[in-house]
Amino acid sequence: MDDLRSALRSALRSGLRDWDRRAVAALHARGANPTLAAAARALSRAGEHGALWLTAGLLGAAVDRPRRSAWLRGAALTAGAHLAGMAVKRAVRRPRPGHVEPLVRTAGRYSFPSAHATSATAAAVSYGALGTLGVCTVPPLAAAMCLSRLVVGVHYVTDVAAGAALGALTARAGARWMHGPDGRAADGGRGRRG
């Protein structure tokens, strides 16, 4: 019975690895379109080390003064998610896809989880919880960021999915802190209950 379980687990892992390789190859092939490749490269560069999302949080804090603290806490959650992703990446040490030619340079050589997906999803959840009109563009931009990492060929689908899950969990875990103990925005009272 143990041999059968082991064989099934091995087959599932092998099947998932094969699917992951095929999926990234198919998405990377979309990078042959120069417009799509340029957009994917730009998103990848903007998301390096969570820069786009941290900038968005700081801008939100500057513009939305009544909820400045909530924006800054959302930025801190985004940075924390990014750091958590980097820690997991260093522990797992999964190599980046080697069967496709990357369209961008990477800051590191490991791929699991995608730190871009982690910080993008953390920002989408954190800033989205503020419920302001300006943040309605964050979730689609975060999704595009996640997809860009596949198009440029530096992550597997499972890397991106794991990064997105880690980012969402980190942001949700800090939601109460971001909004204050009574569930309202930390300093304006205008935030949505979360």
Coordinates of C-alpha atoms in Angstrom, one line a residue:
M1 CA 0.0 0.0 0.0
D2 CA 2.8 2.4 0.8
D3 CA 4.4 1.7 -2.5
L4 CA 1.2 2.6 -4.3
R5 CA 0.8 5.8 -2.4
S6 CA 4.4 6.7 -3.1
A7 CA 3.9 5.9 -6.8
L8 CA 0.7 8.1 -6.9
R9 CA 2.5 11.0 -5.2
S10 CA 5.4 10.7 -7.6
A11 CA 3.0 10.7 -10.6
L12 CA 1.1 13.7 -9.4
R13 CA 4.3 15.6 -8.8
S14 CA 5.7 14.7 -12.2
G15 CA 2.4 15.6 -13.8
L16 CA 2.3 18.9 -12.1
R17 CA 5.9 19.7 -13.1
D18 CA 5.2 18.8 -16.7
W19 CA 2.0 20.9 -16.7
D20 CA 3.9 23.8 -15.1
R21 CA 6.7 23.6 -17.8
R22 CA 4.1 23.5 -20.6
A23 CA 2.1 26.4 -19.1
V24 CA 5.0 28.7 -18.7
A25 CA 6.3 27.9 -22.3
A26 CA 2.8 28.7 -23.7
L27 CA 2.5 32.0 -21.8
H28 CA 6.1 32.9 -22.6
A29 CA 5.4 32.4 -26.3
R30 CA 3.0 35.4 -26.0
G31 CA 6.2 37.4 -25.5
A32 CA 6.9 37.1 -29.2
N33 CA 4.4 39.9 -29.6
P34 CA 6.6 43.1 -29.2
T35 CA 3.8 45.1 -27.6
L36 CA 3.0 42.4 -25.0
A37 CA 6.7 41.8 -24.4
A38 CA 7.3 45.5 -23.7
A39 CA 4.4 45.7 -21.3
A40 CA 5.5 42.6 -19.5
R41 CA 9.0 43.9 -19.2
A42 CA 7.8 47.3 -17.9
L43 CA 5.5 45.6 -15.3
S44 CA 8.3 43.3 -14.2
R45 CA 10.7 46.2 -13.7
A46 CA 8.1 48.4 -11.9
G47 CA 7.4 45.5 -9.5
E48 CA 11.0 44.8 -8.6
H49 CA 11.3 44.7 -4.8
G50 CA 7.6 45.8 -4.5
A51 CA 8.6 49.3 -5.7
L52 CA 5.3 50.0 -7.6
W53 CA 3.2 48.9 -4.7
L54 CA 5.1 50.7 -2.0
T55 CA 5.0 53.9 -4.1
A56 CA 1.3 53.5 -4.4
G57 CA 0.9 53.2 -0.7
L58 CA 3.0 56.3 -0.1
L59 CA 1.1 58.3 -2.7
G60 CA -2.2 57.1 -1.1
A61 CA -1.0 58.3 2.2
A62 CA 0.0 61.7 0.7
V63 CA -3.3 62.2 -1.1
D64 CA -5.8 60.6 1.4
R65 CA -4.7 62.4 4.5
P66 CA -7.6 61.3 6.7
R67 CA -6.5 57.7 6.2
R68 CA -2.8 58.3 6.0
S69 CA -2.0 55.8 8.7
A70 CA -4.1 53.1 7.0
W71 CA -2.3 53.6 3.7
L72 CA 1.1 53.5 5.5
R73 CA 0.1 50.3 7.3
G74 CA -1.0 48.8 4.0
A75 CA 2.4 49.7 2.5
A76 CA 4.0 48.1 5.6
L77 CA 1.9 44.9 5.0
T78 CA 3.0 44.9 1.4
A79 CA 6.6 45.2 2.3
G80 CA 6.2 42.5 5.0
A81 CA 4.6 40.2 2.4
H82 CA 7.5 40.8 0.0
L83 CA 10.0 40.0 2.7
A84 CA 8.1 36.8 3.7
G85 CA 8.2 35.8 0.0
M86 CA 11.9 36.4 -0.2
A87 CA 12.5 34.3 3.0
V88 CA 10.4 31.4 1.6
K89 CA 12.3 31.7 -1.7
R90 CA 15.7 31.4 0.0
A91 CA 14.5 28.4 2.0
V92 CA 12.9 26.5 -1.0
R93 CA 15.6 27.4 -3.6
R94 CA 13.6 26.3 -6.6
P95 CA 15.5 27.2 -9.8
R96 CA 13.9 29.5 -12.3
P97 CA 12.5 27.9 -15.6
G98 CA 15.5 26.9 -17.7
H99 CA 13.6 25.7 -20.7
V100 CA 12.6 29.3 -21.9
E101 CA 14.8 32.3 -22.6
P102 CA 13.9 35.0 -20.0
L103 CA 12.9 38.4 -21.4
V104 CA 14.2 40.3 -18.3
R105 CA 17.0 40.0 -15.9
T106 CA 16.2 38.9 -12.3
A107 CA 17.5 40.0 -9.0
G108 CA 17.9 36.4 -7.8
R109 CA 18.1 32.9 -9.2
Y110 CA 15.3 31.3 -7.3
S111 CA 11.6 31.3 -8.3
F112 CA 9.3 29.9 -5.6
P113 CA 7.3 31.8 -4.6
S114 CA 7.1 34.8 -7.0
A115 CA 8.0 37.9 -4.9
H116 CA 6.3 40.1 -7.6
A117 CA 3.1 38.1 -7.1
T118 CA 3.4 38.2 -3.4
S119 CA 3.8 42.0 -3.1
A120 CA 1.2 42.7 -5.9
T121 CA -1.5 40.6 -4.2
A122 CA -0.7 42.0 -0.8
A123 CA -1.1 45.5 -2.2
A124 CA -4.4 44.6 -4.0
V125 CA -5.8 43.2 -0.8
S126 CA -4.5 45.9 1.5
Y127 CA -5.3 48.9 -0.6
G128 CA -8.5 47.4 -1.9
A129 CA -9.8 47.1 1.6
L130 CA -9.7 50.9 1.8
G131 CA -12.5 51.0 -0.7
T132 CA -11.5 54.2 -2.4
L133 CA -12.1 54.9 -6.1
G134 CA -8.4 55.1 -6.9
V135 CA -7.6 51.6 -5.8
C136 CA -10.0 50.0 -8.1
T137 CA -7.2 49.8 -10.6
V138 CA -4.9 47.9 -8.2
P139 CA -6.4 44.4 -8.5
P140 CA -6.3 44.4 -12.4
L141 CA -2.8 45.8 -12.3
A142 CA -1.7 43.2 -9.7
A143 CA -3.1 40.5 -11.9
A144 CA -1.2 41.9 -14.9
M145 CA 1.9 41.9 -12.8
C146 CA 1.5 38.3 -11.9
L147 CA 0.9 37.3 -15.5
S148 CA 3.9 39.4 -16.7
R149 CA 6.2 37.1 -14.7
L150 CA 5.0 34.2 -16.8
V151 CA 5.3 36.0 -20.1
V152 CA 8.8 37.1 -19.4
G153 CA 9.6 33.5 -18.5
V154 CA 11.1 33.8 -15.1
H155 CA 8.5 31.9 -13.0
Y156 CA 6.3 28.8 -13.2
V157 CA 2.5 29.1 -12.7
T158 CA 2.9 27.5 -9.3
D159 CA 5.4 30.1 -8.3
V160 CA 3.0 32.9 -9.1
A161 CA 0.0 31.1 -7.5
A162 CA 2.0 30.5 -4.3
G163 CA 3.2 34.1 -4.2
A164 CA -0.3 35.4 -4.7
A165 CA -1.6 33.1 -1.9
L166 CA 1.2 34.3 0.5
G167 CA 0.5 37.9 -0.4
A168 CA -3.2 37.6 0.2
L169 CA -2.7 35.7 3.5
T170 CA -0.2 38.3 4.8
A171 CA -2.5 41.2 3.9
R172 CA -5.6 39.5 5.4
A173 CA -3.6 38.6 8.6
G174 CA -2.8 42.3 9.0
A175 CA -6.1 43.7 8.1
R176 CA -7.2 44.3 11.7
W177 CA -3.9 46.2 12.4
M178 CA -4.3 48.2 9.2
H179 CA -7.8 49.3 10.1
G180 CA -7.4 49.7 13.8
P181 CA -9.0 47.6 16.6
D182 CA -12.6 48.7 15.8
G183 CA -12.4 47.7 12.1
R184 CA -12.3 51.2 10.8
A185 CA -9.5 52.9 8.9
A186 CA -6.8 53.6 11.4
D187 CA -7.1 57.3 11.5
G188 CA -10.1 58.5 9.6
G189 CA -13.0 56.2 10.3
R190 CA -13.9 56.2 6.6
G191 CA -12.5 52.7 5.9
R192 CA -14.6 49.7 5.1
R193 CA -15.1 47.1 7.7
G194 CA -12.8 44.2 6.9

